[in-house]
Short mmCIF file of C-alpha atoms in Angstrom, two decimals:
data_model
loop_
_atom_site.label_atom_id
_atom_site.label_comp_id
_atom_site.label_asym_id
_atom_site.label_seq_id
_atom_site.Cartn_x
_atom_site.Cartn_y
_atom_site.Cartn_z
CA UNK A 17 28.47 -12.12 12.52
CA UNK A 18 29.38 -15.01 9.91
CA UNK A 19 27.38 -13.54 6.96
CA UNK A 20 29.17 -13.64 3.83
CA UNK A 21 28.72 -9.80 2.37
CA UNK A 22 31.03 -10.05 -0.41
CA UNK A 23 29.68 -13.02 -2.03
CA UNK A 24 25.95 -11.73 -0.92
CA UNK A 25 25.52 -15.21 0.05
CA UNK A 26 22.85 -15.90 2.00
CA UNK A 27 23.01 -18.30 5.27
CA UNK A 28 21.93 -21.67 5.49
CA UNK A 29 18.89 -20.59 7.64
CA UNK A 30 18.13 -18.07 5.03
CA UNK A 31 17.61 -20.42 2.13
CA UNK A 32 15.28 -22.68 4.62
CA UNK A 33 13.87 -19.77 5.14
CA UNK A 34 12.87 -19.06 1.68
CA UNK A 35 12.80 -22.80 0.70
CA UNK A 36 9.82 -22.49 3.23
CA UNK A 37 7.38 -19.65 1.75
CA UNK A 38 8.22 -20.67 -1.98
CA UNK A 39 6.83 -24.22 -0.45
CA UNK A 40 3.07 -21.81 1.86
CA UNK A 41 3.07 -19.91 -1.66
CA UNK A 42 2.34 -22.70 -3.98
CA UNK A 43 0.55 -24.29 -1.00
CA UNK A 44 -2.02 -21.69 -1.41
CA UNK A 45 -2.00 -21.10 -5.21
CA UNK A 46 -2.98 -24.50 -5.72
CA UNK A 47 -5.42 -24.80 -2.58
CA UNK A 48 -7.11 -21.26 -4.47
CA UNK A 49 -6.40 -23.38 -7.83
CA UNK A 50 -8.31 -26.54 -6.71
CA UNK A 51 -11.47 -24.58 -5.17
CA UNK A 52 -12.16 -21.80 -7.77
CA UNK A 53 -12.63 -25.69 -10.17
CA UNK A 54 -14.34 -27.44 -7.97
CA UNK A 55 -16.99 -24.19 -7.41
CA UNK A 56 -16.85 -23.40 -11.17
CA UNK A 57 -17.36 -27.88 -11.46
CA UNK A 58 -20.39 -27.29 -9.24
CA UNK A 59 -22.15 -24.50 -10.99
CA UNK A 60 -21.47 -25.82 -14.40
CA UNK A 61 -22.92 -29.52 -13.70
CA UNK A 62 -25.92 -27.93 -11.37
CA UNK A 63 -26.79 -25.64 -14.35
CA UNK A 64 -26.21 -27.86 -17.18
CA UNK A 65 -28.19 -31.05 -15.58
CA UNK A 66 -31.01 -28.31 -15.03
CA UNK A 67 -34.08 -29.92 -16.47
CA UNK A 68 -35.11 -26.60 -18.33
CA UNK A 69 -31.23 -26.25 -20.00
CA UNK A 70 -31.83 -27.74 -23.31
CA UNK A 71 -34.48 -25.04 -24.14
CA UNK A 72 -32.77 -22.45 -21.92
CA UNK A 73 -29.80 -22.78 -24.03
CA UNK A 74 -31.76 -23.29 -27.09
CA UNK A 75 -32.88 -19.52 -26.59
CA UNK A 76 -30.37 -17.40 -24.87
CA UNK A 77 -27.31 -19.21 -27.11
CA UNK A 78 -27.62 -19.86 -30.24
CA UNK A 79 -24.72 -19.65 -31.70
CA UNK A 80 -26.75 -19.25 -34.83
CA UNK A 81 -28.94 -16.23 -34.36
CA UNK A 82 -25.94 -15.08 -32.30
CA UNK A 83 -24.01 -14.63 -35.85
CA UNK A 84 -26.97 -13.03 -38.08
CA UNK A 85 -27.79 -10.48 -35.44
CA UNK A 86 -24.22 -9.90 -34.74
CA UNK A 87 -24.35 -6.53 -37.99
CA UNK A 88 -26.88 -4.78 -36.63
CA UNK A 89 -25.81 -5.10 -32.69
CA UNK A 90 -22.47 -4.07 -33.66
CA UNK A 91 -23.92 -0.95 -35.59
CA UNK A 92 -25.99 -0.13 -32.89
CA UNK A 93 -22.91 -0.45 -30.16
CA UNK A 94 -21.02 1.92 -32.19
CA UNK A 95 -23.57 4.68 -31.29
CA UNK A 96 -23.40 3.63 -28.01
CA UNK A 97 -19.68 4.62 -28.06
CA UNK A 98 -20.32 7.75 -30.29
CA UNK A 99 -22.34 8.49 -26.79
CA UNK A 100 -20.53 7.70 -24.69
CA UNK A 101 -17.72 9.93 -26.15
CA UNK A 102 -19.64 13.03 -26.00
CA UNK A 103 -21.57 12.20 -23.33
CA UNK A 104 -18.04 12.25 -20.80
CA UNK A 105 -17.27 15.20 -21.73
CA UNK A 106 -19.84 17.13 -20.78
CA UNK A 107 -20.07 15.11 -17.54
CA UNK A 108 -16.36 16.49 -16.95
CA UNK A 109 -17.17 20.38 -17.41
CA UNK A 110 -20.83 19.85 -16.09
CA UNK A 111 -20.02 18.21 -13.19
CA UNK A 112 -16.54 20.22 -12.27
CA UNK A 113 -18.74 23.73 -13.11
CA UNK A 114 -20.93 21.74 -9.96
CA UNK A 115 -18.25 20.84 -7.71
CA UNK A 116 -16.49 24.42 -8.21
CA UNK A 117 -19.69 26.21 -7.03
CA UNK A 118 -20.50 24.13 -4.43
CA UNK A 119 -16.93 24.96 -2.83
CA UNK A 120 -17.40 28.84 -3.06
CA UNK A 121 -17.19 30.00 0.49
CA UNK A 122 -18.29 34.03 -0.09
CA UNK A 123 -21.66 34.15 1.33
CA UNK A 124 -22.29 36.42 -2.50
CA UNK A 125 -22.60 33.21 -4.72
CA UNK A 126 -25.14 31.62 -2.37
CA UNK A 127 -27.79 31.49 -4.68
CA UNK A 128 -25.88 29.58 -7.15
CA UNK A 129 -24.91 27.15 -4.54
CA UNK A 130 -27.92 26.38 -3.26
CA UNK A 131 -28.72 25.71 -7.09
CA UNK A 132 -26.06 24.03 -7.13
CA UNK A 133 -27.14 22.23 -4.04
CA UNK A 134 -30.49 21.59 -5.29
CA UNK A 135 -29.36 20.10 -8.82
CA UNK A 136 -27.30 17.37 -7.52
CA UNK A 137 -30.10 16.65 -4.93
CA UNK A 138 -32.61 16.51 -7.41
CA UNK A 139 -30.68 14.46 -10.21
CA UNK A 140 -28.52 12.19 -7.84
CA UNK A 141 -32.44 10.97 -6.61
CA UNK A 142 -34.18 10.61 -10.01
CA UNK A 143 -33.89 7.16 -11.39
CA UNK A 144 -31.89 7.88 -14.73
CA UNK A 145 -35.03 6.16 -16.47
CA UNK A 146 -37.35 9.26 -15.55
CA UNK A 147 -35.09 11.82 -16.63
CA UNK A 148 -34.48 10.31 -19.79
CA UNK A 149 -38.13 10.03 -20.54
CA UNK A 150 -38.75 13.32 -19.24
CA UNK A 151 -35.73 15.02 -21.16
CA UNK A 152 -36.30 13.08 -24.52
CA UNK A 153 -39.94 13.32 -25.14
CA UNK A 154 -40.27 16.63 -22.54
CA UNK A 155 -38.04 19.12 -24.34
CA UNK A 156 -38.87 18.40 -27.83
CA UNK A 157 -42.43 18.69 -26.54
CA UNK A 158 -42.13 22.10 -26.06
CA UNK A 159 -41.37 23.10 -29.61
CA UNK A 160 -37.94 25.18 -28.30
CA UNK A 161 -35.24 23.97 -30.77
CA UNK A 162 -35.21 22.42 -33.47
CA UNK A 163 -35.65 18.52 -34.54
CA UNK A 164 -32.82 16.83 -32.91
CA UNK A 165 -32.03 13.27 -33.32
CA UNK A 166 -33.01 10.78 -30.42
CA UNK A 167 -29.74 9.92 -28.84
CA UNK A 168 -29.05 13.63 -28.88
CA UNK A 169 -31.88 14.11 -26.48
CA UNK A 170 -30.22 10.73 -24.26
CA UNK A 171 -26.74 11.49 -24.64
CA UNK A 172 -28.53 15.35 -22.50
CA UNK A 173 -30.17 12.67 -20.16
CA UNK A 174 -27.26 11.27 -19.03
CA UNK A 175 -24.93 13.90 -18.95
CA UNK A 176 -27.99 15.40 -16.26
CA UNK A 177 -27.81 12.74 -14.42
CA UNK A 178 -24.14 11.53 -14.58
CA UNK A 179 -22.85 15.22 -13.59
CA UNK A 180 -24.56 15.12 -10.52
CA UNK A 181 -22.84 11.92 -9.57
CA UNK A 182 -19.28 12.30 -10.69
CA UNK A 183 -19.46 16.50 -9.18
CA UNK A 184 -20.13 15.48 -6.03
CA UNK A 185 -16.66 13.31 -6.18
CA UNK A 186 -15.18 15.88 -7.34
CA UNK A 187 -15.95 18.17 -4.31
CA UNK A 188 -14.61 15.36 -2.01
CA UNK A 189 -11.68 15.51 -3.80
CA UNK A 190 -11.24 19.04 -3.40
CA UNK A 191 -12.23 19.37 0.11
CA UNK A 192 -9.77 16.21 1.42
CA UNK A 193 -6.96 18.68 -0.32
CA UNK A 194 -5.69 20.24 3.15
CA UNK A 195 -6.39 23.87 3.39
CA UNK A 196 -2.25 23.83 3.92
CA UNK A 197 -1.89 24.00 0.22
CA UNK A 198 -4.42 26.72 -0.68
CA UNK A 199 -2.87 28.72 2.57
CA UNK A 200 0.65 28.25 0.48
CA UNK A 201 -0.63 28.13 -2.97
CA UNK A 202 -2.34 31.70 -2.00
CA UNK A 203 0.84 32.77 -0.01
CA UNK A 204 2.27 33.22 -3.56
CA UNK A 205 0.27 35.38 -4.04
CA UNK A 206 -1.86 32.71 -6.60
CA UNK A 207 -5.93 34.35 -7.20
CA UNK A 208 -8.73 32.07 -6.01
CA UNK A 209 -9.22 31.36 -9.27
CA UNK A 210 -5.61 29.95 -10.27
CA UNK A 211 -5.35 28.10 -6.57
CA UNK A 212 -8.20 25.94 -7.35
CA UNK A 213 -6.90 25.19 -11.00
CA UNK A 214 -2.73 24.52 -10.69
CA UNK A 215 -2.76 23.43 -7.30
CA UNK A 216 -6.46 22.26 -5.62
CA UNK A 217 -7.62 20.03 -8.57
CA UNK A 218 -4.43 18.31 -9.43
CA UNK A 219 -4.57 17.04 -5.99
CA UNK A 220 -8.30 16.48 -5.89
CA UNK A 221 -8.69 14.78 -8.91
CA UNK A 222 -5.71 12.31 -8.39
CA UNK A 223 -7.25 10.89 -5.00
CA UNK A 224 -10.65 10.47 -6.66
CA UNK A 225 -9.28 9.08 -9.49
CA UNK A 226 -10.41 5.60 -8.89
CA UNK A 227 -14.51 7.03 -7.79
CA UNK A 228 -14.21 8.40 -11.29
CA UNK A 229 -13.32 5.58 -12.93
CA UNK A 230 -15.90 3.81 -11.12
CA UNK A 231 -18.52 6.07 -12.18
CA UNK A 232 -17.17 6.04 -16.20
CA UNK A 233 -17.61 2.43 -16.00
CA UNK A 234 -20.99 2.38 -14.45
CA UNK A 235 -21.98 5.51 -17.37
CA UNK A 236 -20.79 3.02 -20.11
CA UNK A 237 -23.56 0.37 -19.50
CA UNK A 238 -26.19 3.05 -18.94
CA UNK A 239 -25.84 4.84 -22.38
CA UNK A 240 -27.34 1.35 -23.21
CA UNK A 241 -30.47 2.92 -21.59
CA UNK A 242 -30.80 5.26 -24.45
CA UNK A 243 -33.00 2.53 -25.94
CA UNK A 244 -35.85 3.72 -24.35
CA UNK A 245 -36.84 6.65 -26.32
CA UNK A 246 -36.36 4.32 -29.55
CA UNK A 247 -32.33 5.61 -30.34
CA UNK A 248 -31.42 2.32 -32.28
CA UNK A 249 -28.52 1.03 -30.11
CA UNK A 250 -26.85 -2.05 -29.45
CA UNK A 251 -29.47 -2.99 -26.92
CA UNK A 252 -32.59 -1.50 -28.95
CA UNK A 253 -30.85 -3.70 -32.13
CA UNK A 254 -30.98 -6.57 -30.27
CA UNK A 255 -34.47 -6.02 -29.13
CA UNK A 256 -35.52 -5.98 -32.90
CA UNK A 257 -33.34 -9.17 -33.46
CA UNK A 258 -34.96 -10.94 -30.71
CA UNK A 259 -38.57 -9.47 -32.28
CA UNK A 260 -37.14 -11.34 -35.51
CA UNK A 261 -35.92 -14.33 -34.26
CA UNK A 262 -37.68 -15.13 -31.07
CA UNK A 263 -34.65 -16.48 -29.35
CA UNK A 264 -33.15 -14.22 -26.43
CA UNK A 265 -29.55 -15.01 -28.10
CA UNK A 266 -29.11 -11.00 -29.90
CA UNK A 267 -29.59 -9.87 -26.01
CA UNK A 268 -26.74 -12.04 -24.68
CA UNK A 269 -24.73 -11.24 -27.58
CA UNK A 270 -25.54 -7.09 -26.58
CA UNK A 271 -24.70 -7.59 -23.05
CA UNK A 272 -21.05 -9.03 -23.92
CA UNK A 273 -20.13 -6.65 -26.47
CA UNK A 274 -20.55 -4.26 -22.97
CA UNK A 275 -18.38 -5.81 -21.26
CA UNK A 276 -15.83 -6.38 -23.56
CA UNK A 277 -16.44 -2.47 -24.01
CA UNK A 278 -15.85 -1.71 -20.30
CA UNK A 279 -12.91 -4.51 -19.42
CA UNK A 280 -10.30 -2.00 -20.87
CA UNK A 281 -11.76 1.00 -18.96
CA UNK A 282 -11.87 -1.83 -15.56
CA UNK A 283 -8.67 -3.04 -16.16
CA UNK A 284 -6.73 -0.10 -16.51
CA UNK A 285 -8.34 1.98 -12.95
CA UNK A 286 -7.22 -1.82 -11.44
CA UNK A 287 -3.92 -0.76 -11.92
CA UNK A 288 -3.87 2.81 -11.69
CA UNK A 289 -5.55 2.29 -8.55
CA UNK A 290 -2.70 -0.69 -7.91
CA UNK A 291 0.01 2.27 -8.77
CA UNK A 292 -1.66 5.00 -6.58
CA UNK A 293 -1.27 2.39 -3.29
CA UNK A 294 2.08 0.73 -3.68
CA UNK A 295 3.44 4.56 -4.62
CA UNK A 296 1.96 5.64 -1.13
CA UNK A 297 2.57 2.46 1.01
CA UNK A 298 5.99 2.64 0.27
CA UNK A 299 7.86 0.28 2.03
CA UNK A 300 5.15 -1.14 4.63
CA UNK A 301 4.62 -4.51 4.88
CA UNK A 302 1.88 -5.07 6.78
CA UNK B 4 20.81 -9.35 10.18
CA UNK B 5 20.51 -7.91 6.70
CA UNK B 6 17.82 -5.82 4.51
CA UNK B 7 18.25 -4.57 2.11
CA UNK B 8 15.60 -2.03 0.27
CA UNK B 9 16.11 -3.03 -3.70
CA UNK B 10 19.52 -1.77 -4.76
CA UNK B 11 20.10 -0.03 -1.14
CA UNK B 12 21.48 -1.91 1.21
CA UNK B 13 20.55 -0.79 4.43
CA UNK B 14 21.33 -3.45 7.46
CA UNK B 15 24.13 -4.72 5.90
CA UNK B 16 25.48 -7.17 8.96
CA UNK B 17 23.93 -6.07 12.06
CA UNK B 18 24.60 -7.96 15.77
CA UNK B 19 23.14 -6.93 18.67
CA UNK B 20 21.91 -8.35 21.42
CA UNK B 21 19.68 -6.96 24.25
CA UNK B 22 19.47 -8.24 28.28
CA UNK B 23 16.55 -7.89 30.19
CA UNK B 24 15.54 -5.08 31.89
CA UNK B 25 18.27 -2.95 29.74
CA UNK B 26 17.88 0.26 27.59
CA UNK B 27 19.94 0.52 24.44
CA UNK B 28 20.63 3.43 22.33
CA UNK B 29 20.99 2.87 18.66
CA UNK B 30 23.11 6.43 17.46
CA UNK B 31 24.23 7.52 13.91
CA UNK B 32 23.29 10.11 12.06
CA UNK B 33 19.70 9.25 8.94
CA UNK B 34 20.52 6.92 6.60
CA UNK B 35 22.41 4.86 9.09
CA UNK B 36 19.92 1.92 9.61
CA UNK B 37 18.45 2.78 13.14
CA UNK B 38 14.64 2.63 11.67
CA UNK B 39 15.07 -0.17 9.87
CA UNK B 40 16.98 -1.76 12.65
CA UNK B 41 13.27 -1.18 14.63
CA UNK B 42 11.35 -2.38 12.54
CA UNK B 43 12.67 -5.08 11.26
CA UNK B 44 13.07 -6.09 15.57
CA UNK B 45 9.24 -5.69 15.07
CA UNK B 46 8.77 -7.64 11.95
CA UNK B 47 7.24 -4.45 10.41
CA UNK B 48 10.13 -5.26 7.62
CA UNK B 49 11.24 -8.62 6.26
CA UNK B 50 14.74 -9.61 7.22
CA UNK B 51 16.90 -10.27 3.89
CA UNK B 52 18.97 -12.46 6.14
CA UNK B 53 20.37 -13.32 9.55
CA UNK B 54 18.08 -14.01 12.67
CA UNK B 55 16.26 -12.59 15.80
CA UNK B 56 15.46 -13.71 18.74
CA UNK B 57 13.11 -12.82 21.69
CA UNK B 58 13.35 -15.08 25.20
CA UNK B 59 14.83 -17.66 23.24
CA UNK B 60 12.61 -18.20 20.46
CA UNK B 61 13.36 -17.19 16.65
CA UNK B 62 10.58 -14.53 15.58
CA UNK B 63 12.14 -14.50 12.36
CA UNK B 64 11.27 -18.06 11.88
CA UNK B 65 8.33 -17.46 8.70
CA UNK B 66 6.46 -20.25 10.93
CA UNK B 67 5.64 -18.20 13.76
CA UNK B 68 2.65 -16.56 13.69
CA UNK B 69 3.49 -12.00 13.24
CA UNK B 70 0.71 -10.47 14.95
CA UNK B 71 1.12 -13.37 17.73
CA UNK B 72 5.07 -11.87 17.94
CA UNK B 73 3.98 -8.25 17.87
CA UNK B 74 1.89 -8.44 20.65
CA UNK B 75 5.11 -8.83 22.51
CA UNK B 76 6.44 -5.54 21.26
CA UNK B 77 5.62 -2.38 21.68
CA UNK B 78 7.03 0.37 19.65
CA UNK B 79 6.70 4.02 19.58
CA UNK B 80 7.21 6.13 16.25
CA UNK B 81 8.62 9.85 15.34
CA UNK B 82 5.10 10.74 14.68
CA UNK B 83 3.37 9.40 17.06
CA UNK B 84 0.88 7.47 14.90
CA UNK B 85 -2.31 7.75 17.24
CA UNK B 86 -5.77 6.73 15.37
CA UNK B 87 -7.02 10.18 14.95
CA UNK B 88 -10.47 9.27 15.09
CA UNK B 89 -10.92 6.81 18.16
CA UNK B 90 -10.09 8.88 21.86
CA UNK B 91 -6.69 8.92 23.35
CA UNK B 92 -8.47 6.35 26.25
CA UNK B 93 -9.54 3.92 23.59
CA UNK B 94 -6.05 4.38 21.60
CA UNK B 95 -5.14 2.99 24.41
CA UNK B 96 -7.14 0.21 25.32
CA UNK B 97 -7.10 -0.95 21.78
CA UNK B 98 -4.82 -3.43 21.83
CA UNK B 99 -6.34 -4.85 25.10
CA UNK B 100 -9.57 -5.36 23.74
CA UNK B 101 -9.47 -6.15 19.97
CA UNK B 102 -6.08 -8.46 20.91
CA UNK B 103 -6.03 -9.65 24.18
CA UNK B 104 -9.95 -9.40 24.54
CA UNK B 105 -10.35 -8.01 27.86
CA UNK B 106 -13.66 -6.52 28.09
CA UNK B 107 -14.30 -3.04 27.48
CA UNK B 108 -14.79 -1.97 31.32
CA UNK B 109 -11.56 -3.79 32.02
CA UNK B 110 -9.47 -2.03 29.17
CA UNK B 111 -10.73 1.43 29.70
CA UNK B 112 -10.11 0.93 33.38
CA UNK B 113 -6.23 -0.49 33.03
CA UNK B 114 -5.99 2.25 30.12
CA UNK B 115 -7.39 5.24 32.66
CA UNK B 116 -4.72 4.23 34.68
CA UNK B 117 -2.47 4.52 32.59
CA UNK B 118 -3.04 7.93 31.26
CA UNK B 119 -3.64 8.80 34.82
CA UNK B 120 0.37 8.08 35.58
CA UNK B 121 1.06 10.36 33.04
CA UNK B 122 -0.51 12.91 33.93
CA UNK B 123 -3.06 12.69 31.06
CA UNK B 124 -6.22 11.55 32.72
CA UNK B 125 -7.88 14.70 31.91
CA UNK B 126 -7.41 14.31 28.30
CA UNK B 127 -8.83 10.23 28.32
CA UNK B 128 -11.35 11.91 26.26
CA UNK B 129 -10.27 14.02 24.03
CA UNK B 130 -9.17 13.27 19.97
CA UNK B 131 -5.52 12.77 19.69
CA UNK B 132 -5.72 16.38 17.75
CA UNK B 133 -6.93 18.04 20.80
CA UNK B 134 -2.96 17.48 22.84
CA UNK B 135 0.08 18.73 21.82
CA UNK B 136 3.12 17.53 20.38
CA UNK B 137 4.50 15.69 23.88
CA UNK B 138 1.14 14.56 25.23
CA UNK B 139 -0.24 12.71 22.13
CA UNK B 140 3.56 11.49 21.83
CA UNK B 141 3.40 10.18 25.57
CA UNK B 142 0.30 8.67 24.64
CA UNK B 143 0.98 6.97 22.08
CA UNK B 144 4.24 5.56 24.47
CA UNK B 145 1.72 4.55 26.98
CA UNK B 146 -0.79 3.07 24.26
CA UNK B 147 2.64 0.89 23.36
CA UNK B 148 3.48 -0.84 26.77
CA UNK B 149 -0.54 -0.98 27.70
CA UNK B 150 -0.21 -4.63 26.74
CA UNK B 151 3.18 -5.21 29.23
CA UNK B 152 5.30 -5.73 25.81
CA UNK B 153 8.82 -8.06 26.61
CA UNK B 154 10.66 -5.12 24.89
CA UNK B 155 9.36 -1.63 23.97
CA UNK B 156 11.27 0.14 20.47
CA UNK B 157 11.50 3.89 20.35
CA UNK B 158 12.16 5.21 16.52
CA UNK B 159 13.42 8.82 17.65
CA UNK B 160 10.09 9.63 19.72
CA UNK B 161 11.48 13.61 20.44
CA UNK B 162 12.14 14.12 16.64
CA UNK B 163 9.19 15.81 15.20
CA UNK B 164 8.38 17.16 18.75
CA UNK B 165 9.23 21.29 19.60
CA UNK B 166 12.30 21.95 22.17
CA UNK B 167 9.57 22.42 25.18
CA UNK B 168 7.70 20.10 25.13
CA UNK B 169 11.17 17.10 24.74
CA UNK B 170 11.36 17.08 28.19
CA UNK B 171 8.46 15.80 29.04
CA UNK B 172 9.28 12.98 26.81
CA UNK B 173 12.33 11.84 28.35
CA UNK B 174 10.68 12.35 31.59
CA UNK B 175 8.07 9.69 30.51
CA UNK B 176 10.85 6.93 28.71
CA UNK B 177 13.11 7.37 32.45
CA UNK B 178 9.88 6.40 34.61
CA UNK B 179 9.57 3.27 32.43
CA UNK B 180 12.98 2.58 32.82
CA UNK B 181 12.94 2.37 36.66
CA UNK B 182 9.81 0.04 35.82
CA UNK B 183 12.08 -2.26 34.22
CA UNK B 184 11.16 -1.96 30.63
CA UNK B 185 13.52 -3.15 28.51
CA UNK B 186 13.60 -0.65 26.02
CA UNK B 187 15.84 0.01 22.36
CA UNK B 188 15.78 3.52 21.15
CA UNK B 189 17.16 5.33 18.28
CA UNK B 190 17.49 8.54 19.32
CA UNK B 191 19.68 12.19 18.80
CA UNK B 192 19.14 12.78 22.24
CA UNK B 193 23.05 12.30 23.70
CA UNK B 194 23.05 14.08 26.53
CA UNK B 195 19.74 11.46 27.16
CA UNK B 196 21.60 9.28 26.02
CA UNK B 197 24.61 9.19 28.45
CA UNK B 198 21.77 10.02 31.40
CA UNK B 199 19.76 7.11 31.04
CA UNK B 200 20.94 4.11 28.44
CA UNK B 201 23.11 0.93 29.67
CA UNK B 202 24.71 1.17 26.52
CA UNK B 203 25.01 2.41 23.21
CA UNK B 204 25.48 1.54 19.93
CA UNK B 205 26.68 3.99 16.57
CA UNK B 206 25.65 2.34 13.40
CA UNK B 207 27.15 4.16 10.67
CA UNK B 208 26.11 2.84 7.34
CA UNK B 209 24.46 -0.45 8.16
CA UNK B 210 27.00 -1.85 10.45
CA UNK B 211 27.72 -0.77 14.08
CA UNK B 212 30.41 0.58 14.43
CA UNK B 213 30.68 0.55 17.70
CA UNK B 214 29.62 -0.36 20.65
CA UNK B 215 29.73 -0.47 24.95
CA UNK B 216 28.39 1.67 27.97
CA UNK B 217 26.54 5.38 27.21
CA UNK B 218 29.76 6.55 28.83
CA UNK B 219 32.83 5.12 26.38
CA UNK B 220 30.51 5.47 23.58
CA UNK B 221 29.60 8.90 23.60
CA UNK B 222 32.45 10.75 26.06
CA UNK B 223 36.32 8.53 24.63
CA UNK B 224 34.58 6.91 21.21
CA UNK B 225 37.27 4.53 19.95
CA UNK B 226 36.22 5.18 16.21
CA UNK B 227 37.09 8.16 14.25
CA UNK B 228 34.09 7.64 12.79
CA UNK B 229 32.03 7.76 15.80
CA UNK B 230 34.21 10.98 16.95
CA UNK B 231 33.54 12.57 13.86
CA UNK B 232 29.49 12.35 14.05
CA UNK B 233 29.37 12.80 17.72
CA UNK B 234 31.42 16.22 17.09
CA UNK B 235 29.48 17.73 13.53
CA UNK B 236 26.64 16.55 15.99
CA UNK B 237 27.58 18.38 19.16
CA UNK B 238 28.99 21.65 16.87
CA UNK B 239 25.07 21.77 15.09
CA UNK B 240 22.96 22.06 18.51
#
């Protein structure tokens, strides 16, 4: 073999191969770049040259209106962020509880299991907006509780709906942990609860993290729906500004702010998913 | 052939040629590069330097279609890697149907013939997890040869099996040798290698330290390192 191992100098064949691969990847990059630019140009050209573009531009992308609406919409977004914060904590607690209940095996727990199953069935099927109305206008109407701000009931409604989804994700995760892990933990003398908490849950959560992130991002924008209760969040503020200016630009602003809000989480979940994949597929090329 | 993973050089200059209908056994401790060598041949790993030829065609040429090359090379893994969501029959018929575009009927009929031949005909419609390890591994081997590859690579195919199940898999390899299949196998079964392999190569630390007829390498090794390995190997048995 004529390969010079000491100097680690690649052979002429290998050098030619590398050059070829580089050339191939350069070509792919150029092709994708050109096609992207071309595609964007076609869309842009079609929109800008449409008969109604001037009007649409004026009523949706009016810079002055956007600037004017910014303080109020921004303040509304701050409310969304606070609601999101409490809703996330609430969803984490409630959904974990429901998921745990649903995985209990003993017949003693049948009523609890049935209740949890009924809950997930009901609230996964029910449109969020209807839950918002029922919780936001119905529960205060009972006159059981002290007067609470609208966003409080909005948060409760979000927790109610999203816990149903997220508990199913957790349950899938719990059930995807191989039974042998439970056996091994119980064989060490760990109780059922400890087994679940120390052995099953950490593995389950790791497996379903991408799905959880997905639900989190979905909730992040559904927070905007609390505006139907009248809470002055970003969407509601945009509505008010729109009515005042006879211009839809504040909605565009609110939409963009929501996108900006979700971007870090989207990137984070992409990064985390990629990292998991890398770790699980060590050394596999195909 | 040269291959490294990051800083670790796994293959540090391997040269090996295999003739048609020949059975070559690769022996050596874990980490010696046996599996990596096999995976490189099948283009599952990209070599860092060197060339691989199959029937005078360079496989390592970046212009060749990797998928097409792999249809001519069968590989069987230590952990069987049968697809758990398909019946044994569909596992065996898969490549012929999807890659070679044979009709469902034809591919399944051929798969059934192969399974019958190795005594798994009645398990054809079972799912892999209903089979014993030995049966699964035999099914995996039949899956690999169903497309009549030019060479069959066996990567420690008996290492994950109960001792009592090893025999049936080795018997199948013997049978395959009779039919003239070219085989390169990484193995820890020294007696079997002595019996079946035409040649044996001892890998150590990423190089072929010694190569020769099975009898010569396994009974009268020239290199001290080979002698040491074989001695320790037999002592642990």
